[in-house]
Structures are given as C-alpha cells and as structure tokens.
N, CA, C and O of each residue as an XYZ file, in Angstrom:
424
protein
N       0.872     -1.092      0.120
C       0.259     -0.399      0.238
C       0.570      1.355      0.125
O       1.166      1.490      1.193
N       0.544      2.447     -0.357
C       0.888      3.386     -0.461
C       0.232      4.594     -0.076
O      -0.587      5.161     -0.799
N       0.654      5.079      1.295
C      -0.805      6.080      1.412
C      -0.208      7.124      2.070
O       0.616      7.170      2.984
N      -0.919      8.143      1.277
C      -0.422     10.056      1.813
C      -1.039      9.946      3.341
O      -2.128      9.423      3.579
N      -0.334     10.414      4.148
C      -1.150     10.630      5.227
C      -0.592     12.169      5.606
O       0.573     12.055      5.988
N      -0.877     13.076      5.620
C      -0.703     14.766      5.992
C       0.384     14.990      4.876
O       0.041     15.008      3.694
N       1.309     15.110      5.141
C       2.617     15.816      4.046
C       3.311     14.808      3.976
O       4.440     14.828      3.486
N       2.581     13.436      4.601
C       4.068     11.971      4.551
C       3.148     11.031      3.263
O       1.951     10.748      3.216
N       4.187     10.744      2.380
C       3.862      9.005      1.703
C       4.644      8.570      2.711
O       5.607      8.886      3.409
N       3.698      7.559      2.476
C       4.570      6.331      3.166
C       4.147      4.898      2.789
O       2.967      4.646      3.033
N       4.798      4.025      2.306
C       4.822      2.789      1.455
C       4.770      1.287      2.904
O       5.552      1.165      3.846
N       3.647      0.444      2.569
C       3.868     -0.459      3.941
C       3.162     -2.032      2.977
O       2.808     -2.126      1.802
N       3.178     -2.723      3.724
C       2.711     -4.438      3.341
C       1.719     -4.320      4.440
O       1.978     -3.646      5.437
N       0.201     -5.170      4.247
C      -0.285     -5.590      4.814
C      -1.172     -7.232      4.943
O      -2.280     -7.507      4.483
N      -0.667     -7.707      5.363
C      -0.752     -8.917      5.310
C      -1.060    -10.345      6.586
O      -0.180    -10.121      7.418
N      -1.522    -11.086      6.873
C      -1.576    -12.205      7.697
C      -3.458    -12.081      8.439
O      -3.818    -12.477      9.547
N      -4.140    -11.551      7.586
C      -5.530    -11.328      8.156
C      -6.009    -12.324      8.651
O      -7.212    -12.228      8.893
N      -5.238    -13.845      9.058
C      -6.122    -14.881      9.753
C      -5.862    -14.694     10.808
O      -5.341    -13.646     11.191
N      -6.220    -15.859     11.700
C      -6.047    -16.263     13.232
C      -4.927    -15.810     13.768
O      -4.842    -15.226     14.848
N      -3.657    -16.185     12.697
C      -2.779    -15.422     13.280
C      -2.457    -13.929     13.958
O      -1.812    -13.464     14.899
N      -3.114    -13.586     13.135
C      -2.780    -12.036     12.912
C      -3.795    -11.129     14.146
O      -3.968     -9.911     14.178
N      -4.365    -12.177     15.099
C      -5.427    -11.964     15.917
C      -4.732    -11.788     17.483
O      -4.853    -10.968     18.393
N      -3.904    -13.091     17.248
C      -3.193    -13.627     18.293
C      -2.742    -12.280     19.175
O      -3.099    -12.209     20.351
N      -2.049    -11.352     18.649
C      -1.673    -10.369     19.360
C      -2.770     -9.333     20.398
O      -2.493     -8.782     21.463
N      -3.935     -9.330     19.710
C      -5.498     -8.769     19.898
C      -5.296     -9.303     21.577
O      -5.000     -8.783     22.652
N      -5.625    -10.557     21.100
C      -6.427    -11.540     22.283
C      -5.115    -10.778     23.711
O      -5.272    -10.191     24.781
N      -3.719    -11.312     22.769
C      -2.996    -11.375     24.563
C      -3.359     -9.905     24.849
O      -3.726     -9.691     26.005
N      -3.318     -8.661     23.855
C      -3.250     -6.960     24.557
C      -4.712     -7.021     24.906
O      -5.189     -5.918     25.173
N      -5.535     -8.038     24.969
C      -7.385     -7.668     25.591
C      -7.930     -6.220     24.650
O      -8.848     -5.478     25.001
N      -7.514     -6.147     24.024
C      -8.008     -5.368     22.678
C      -9.495     -5.651     21.948
O     -10.214     -4.881     21.311
N      -9.633     -6.809     22.234
C     -11.277     -7.204     21.170
C     -12.374     -6.505     22.365
O     -12.203     -6.264     23.560
N     -13.751     -6.273     21.308
C     -14.540     -6.013     22.212
C     -15.370     -7.411     22.093
O     -15.185     -8.260     21.222
N     -16.413     -7.479     23.251
C     -17.736     -8.610     23.127
C     -17.705     -8.740     22.134
O     -17.618     -7.826     21.313
N     -17.804    -10.662     21.738
C     -18.189    -11.056     20.427
C     -19.421    -10.611     20.512
O     -19.881    -10.496     19.376
N     -20.322    -10.246     21.488
C     -21.721    -10.791     21.212
C     -22.342     -9.364     20.837
O     -23.566     -9.237     20.883
N     -21.345     -8.044     20.383
C     -21.654     -6.587     20.102
C     -20.588     -6.358     18.602
O     -20.736     -5.439     17.797
N     -19.615     -7.362     18.523
C     -18.679     -6.937     17.374
C     -18.483     -8.655     16.967
O     -17.355     -9.147     16.985
N     -19.474     -9.326     16.674
C     -18.831    -11.060     15.643
C     -17.591    -10.807     14.831
O     -16.504    -11.378     14.922
N     -17.950     -9.875     14.047
C     -16.984     -9.718     13.037
C     -15.421     -8.717     13.321
O     -15.404     -7.501     13.513
N     -14.235     -9.620     13.276
C     -13.494     -9.052     13.372
C     -12.311     -9.274     12.556
O     -12.079    -10.454     12.293
N     -11.554     -8.443     12.122
C     -10.525     -8.879     11.167
C      -8.881     -7.998     12.184
O      -8.893     -7.106     13.032
N      -7.654     -8.805     11.548
C      -6.186     -7.822     12.146
C      -5.688     -7.836     10.915
O      -6.304     -8.027      9.866
N      -4.465     -7.612     11.082
C      -2.878     -7.352      9.861
C      -2.541     -6.728     10.758
O      -3.160     -6.174     11.666
N      -1.064     -6.847     10.401
C       0.186     -6.566     10.797
C       0.517     -5.327      9.379
O       0.133     -5.570      8.235
N       1.262     -4.063      9.745
C       1.568     -3.410      8.486
C       3.074     -3.974      8.754
O       3.396     -4.573      9.781
N       3.973     -3.674      7.627
C       5.424     -3.932      7.770
C       5.712     -3.569      6.751
O       4.926     -3.414      5.816
N       6.930     -3.356      6.735
C       8.186     -3.263      5.135
C       8.928     -3.972      4.646
O       9.398     -4.969      5.194
N       9.219     -3.513      3.300
C       9.734     -5.144      2.500
C      10.270     -6.544      3.528
O      10.096     -7.759      3.616
N      11.062     -5.373      4.227
C      12.366     -6.377      5.073
C      11.334     -7.106      6.604
O      11.957     -7.691      7.489
N       9.911     -6.963      6.691
C       9.432     -7.883      6.852
C       8.836     -7.016      8.794
O       7.898     -7.401      9.491
N       9.535     -6.186      9.005
C       9.402     -5.223      9.940
C       8.265     -4.613      9.675
O       7.832     -4.069      8.659
N       7.475     -4.929     11.657
C       6.615     -4.494     11.922
C       6.312     -3.431     12.211
O       6.727     -3.126     13.329
N       5.402     -2.193     11.399
C       5.719     -0.962     12.136
C       4.062     -0.454     12.634
O       3.797      0.731     12.839
N       3.236     -1.361     12.750
C       1.870     -1.173     13.004
C       1.495     -2.337     12.993
O       2.040     -3.438     12.913
N      -0.035     -1.760     13.131
C      -1.163     -3.417     13.021
C      -2.839     -2.150     13.029
O      -3.069     -1.043     13.517
N      -3.529     -3.027     12.301
C      -4.784     -2.808     12.040
C      -5.347     -3.559     12.898
O      -4.677     -4.536     13.231
N      -7.064     -3.356     13.712
C      -7.637     -3.903     14.379
C      -8.957     -3.534     14.006
O      -9.432     -2.707     14.784
N      -9.989     -3.996     12.732
C     -11.219     -3.635     12.739
C     -12.238     -4.567     13.022
O     -12.181     -5.754     12.704
N     -13.415     -3.886     13.777
C     -14.260     -4.664     14.566
C     -15.552     -4.552     14.261
O     -15.593     -3.322     14.254
N     -16.869     -4.950     13.949
C     -17.739     -4.765     13.081
C     -19.014     -5.276     14.137
O     -18.542     -6.060     14.960
N     -20.211     -5.096     14.304
C     -21.325     -5.248     15.002
C     -22.644     -5.110     13.808
O     -22.744     -4.151     13.043
N     -23.602     -6.281     13.846
C     -24.886     -5.671     13.584
C     -25.617     -4.543     14.540
O     -25.219     -4.351     15.689
N     -26.644     -3.864     14.005
C     -27.469     -2.668     15.013
C     -28.878     -2.762     13.918
O     -28.946     -2.966     12.706
N     -30.227     -2.437     15.276
C     -31.309     -2.329     14.390
C     -31.520     -1.332     13.204
O     -32.448     -1.288     12.396
N     -30.070     -0.304     13.351
C     -30.148      0.762     12.632
C     -29.516      0.261     11.486
O     -29.978      0.757     10.459
N     -28.316     -0.828     11.251
C     -27.370     -0.405     10.535
C     -26.524     -1.508     11.124
O     -26.819     -2.691     11.297
N     -25.121     -0.696     11.463
C     -23.940     -1.503     11.942
C     -23.116     -0.490     12.725
O     -23.041      0.729     12.572
N     -22.473     -1.353     13.665
C     -21.230     -0.236     14.800
C     -19.736     -0.582     14.234
O     -19.578     -1.595     13.553
N     -18.980      0.022     14.442
C     -17.669     -0.167     14.009
C     -16.484      0.121     14.372
O     -16.058      1.168     13.885
N     -15.614     -0.579     15.235
C     -14.594     -0.090     16.339
C     -13.500      0.058     15.258
O     -13.052     -0.957     14.724
N     -13.030      1.354     14.899
C     -11.892      0.742     13.462
C     -10.298      1.854     14.448
O     -10.222      3.049     14.734
N      -9.117      0.431     14.710
C      -8.264      0.632     15.295
C      -6.791      0.707     14.647
O      -6.310     -0.373     14.305
N      -6.168      1.652     14.480
C      -4.553      1.408     14.236
C      -3.651      1.666     14.781
O      -3.418      2.829     15.107
N      -3.009      0.864     15.002
C      -1.282      0.970     16.456
C      -0.554      1.154     16.034
O      -0.157      0.194     15.372
N       0.338      2.434     15.946
C       1.657      2.690     15.567
C       2.634      2.471     16.735
O       2.309      2.134     17.874
N       4.015      2.739     16.238
C       5.039      3.075     16.926
C       4.758      4.398     17.992
O       4.582      5.501     17.473
N       4.711      4.242     19.802
C       4.754      5.056     20.267
C       5.429      6.791     19.568
O       4.838      7.849     19.350
N       6.654      6.447     19.424
C       7.703      7.200     18.620
C       7.012      8.104     17.995
O       7.500      9.230     18.090
N       5.500      7.977     17.040
C       5.072      8.094     15.851
C       5.221      9.701     15.921
O       5.630      9.773     17.079
N       5.165     11.137     15.441
C       4.651     11.996     15.416
C       3.449     12.024     16.110
O       2.884     10.984     16.447
N       2.868     13.499     16.433
C       1.321     12.962     17.210
C       0.766     13.754     15.625
O      -0.456     13.748     15.476
N       1.374     14.230     14.797
C       0.554     14.809     13.616
C       0.660     13.720     12.602
O      -0.189     13.591     11.719
N       1.647     12.972     12.713
C       0.986     11.901     11.247
C       0.007     10.880     12.086
O      -0.561     10.079     11.344
N      -0.346     10.727     13.669
C      -1.072      9.829     14.397
C      -2.764     10.532     13.779
O      -3.766      9.932     13.390
N      -2.460     12.123     13.927
C      -3.867     13.262     13.760
C      -4.304     13.103     12.403
O      -5.495     13.289     12.151
N      -3.140     12.643     11.090
C      -3.745     12.914      9.998
C      -3.896     11.421      9.581
O      -4.503     11.229      8.527
N      -3.375     10.217     10.336
C      -4.114      8.889     10.113
C      -5.433      8.738     10.548
O      -6.139      7.872     10.031
N      -5.928      9.589     11.577
C      -6.823      9.157     11.751
C      -8.258      9.902     11.085
O      -9.402      9.496     11.287
N      -7.946     10.865     10.404
C      -8.758     11.727      9.182
C      -9.214     10.628      7.958
O     -10.267     10.280      7.424
N      -7.577     10.260      7.836
C      -7.104      9.631      6.893
C      -8.565      8.336      6.615
O      -9.374      8.178      5.700
N      -8.272      7.523      8.132
C      -9.018      6.140      7.950
C     -10.510      6.668      8.348
O     -11.477      5.912      8.252
N     -10.643      8.097      8.828
C     -12.315      8.101      8.463
C     -12.926      8.261      6.909
O     -13.897      7.730      6.370
N     -12.047      9.115      6.481
C     -12.581      9.546      5.070
C     -12.341      7.968      4.156
O     -13.148      7.701      3.265
N     -11.643      7.379      4.344
C     -11.268      5.711      3.816
C     -12.856      4.843      4.199
O     -13.511      4.271      3.327
N     -13.209      4.899      5.486
C     -13.653      4.087      5.647
C     -15.426      4.622      5.521
O     -16.388      3.870      5.365
N     -15.447      5.964      5.632
C     -16.767      6.585      5.533
C     -16.791      6.701      3.927
O     -17.976      6.743      3.596
N     -16.093      6.758      2.986
C     -16.506      6.611      1.629
C     -17.242      5.392      0.948
O     -17.999      5.260     -0.013
N     -16.540      4.375      2.099
C     -16.633      2.956      2.010
C     -18.383      3.056      2.339
O     -19.202      2.586      1.549
N     -18.626      3.485      3.141
C     -19.917      2.779      4.315
C     -20.787      3.773      3.312
O     -21.907      3.332      3.055
N     -20.428      5.125      2.667
C     -21.543      6.161      1.698
C     -21.734      4.997      0.769
O     -22.894      4.624      0.591
N     -20.883      4.449      0.227
C     -21.289      3.628     -1.343
C     -22.342      2.277     -0.593
O     -23.506      2.013     -0.895
N     -21.599      1.697      0.290
C     -22.397      0.396      0.373
C     -24.002      1.003      0.896
O     -24.755      0.084      1.220
N     -24.375      1.876      0.969
C     -25.413      2.937      2.086
C     -25.980      2.933      0.444
O     -27.053      2.387      0.188
N     -25.320      3.461     -0.423
C     -26.057      3.782     -1.779
C     -26.372      2.541     -2.715
O     -27.148      2.548     -3.671
N     -25.465      1.257     -2.159
C     -25.858      0.078     -3.014
C     -27.780     -0.574     -2.181
O     -28.743     -1.234     -2.572
N     -27.384      0.119     -0.996
C     -29.128     -0.561     -0.409
C     -30.266     -0.437     -0.711
O     -31.139     -1.047     -0.092
C-alpha cells in the first residue's frame, strides 16, 4: 500500500488477516465483546524487510439501524502526533467512503 498521511507518503504491506494476526489482540485484551462485535479482522503493517511498523484491528457488529464499527490502527509510540492525527482523518475518510458506497447500493 502507498498512503498519503498529511504531508507524508508511506509505503507498507498488509498481510496475515487470519487467526495468527488476531493473537496479539487477544493477548493485549483489545477485542470488544463477541456479542456486539462478532466480525473481527486484524493485520500487521510491515515494511519490505518484514519489520512490523503497526497493526490494524477492525471490529464490526450489526445493530437495529445498520452496524457499529470499531476501527483501530496501532503505531509505534515514537510516531509523531501529527502523523497520528492525519492518519485518523485518513481512516475516517476511507471508511466513510466505503460506508457511503454501501449505503448507496442498499
């Protein structure tokens, strides 16, 4: 993936969306209750040499009005605050576009 996060352009890979990728979240007690968020996916974000530079955790659940989502990206503690703030905006736009596209098809 190549993403523009504020003034920064970053290139990384995502992979391991299976059970192994969820192990860290279980160990870190990051998962929301299964009853409300039964659909969960996680992936490591890594460089070409395999160095993990972050993680993504998405959790979804159905509600009477549609769905609820918990969208989380983990970055190193040394990540500059402006990069984190820009990525939060990026994430909101990215998922907002997907949600609007899905709603338009319903």
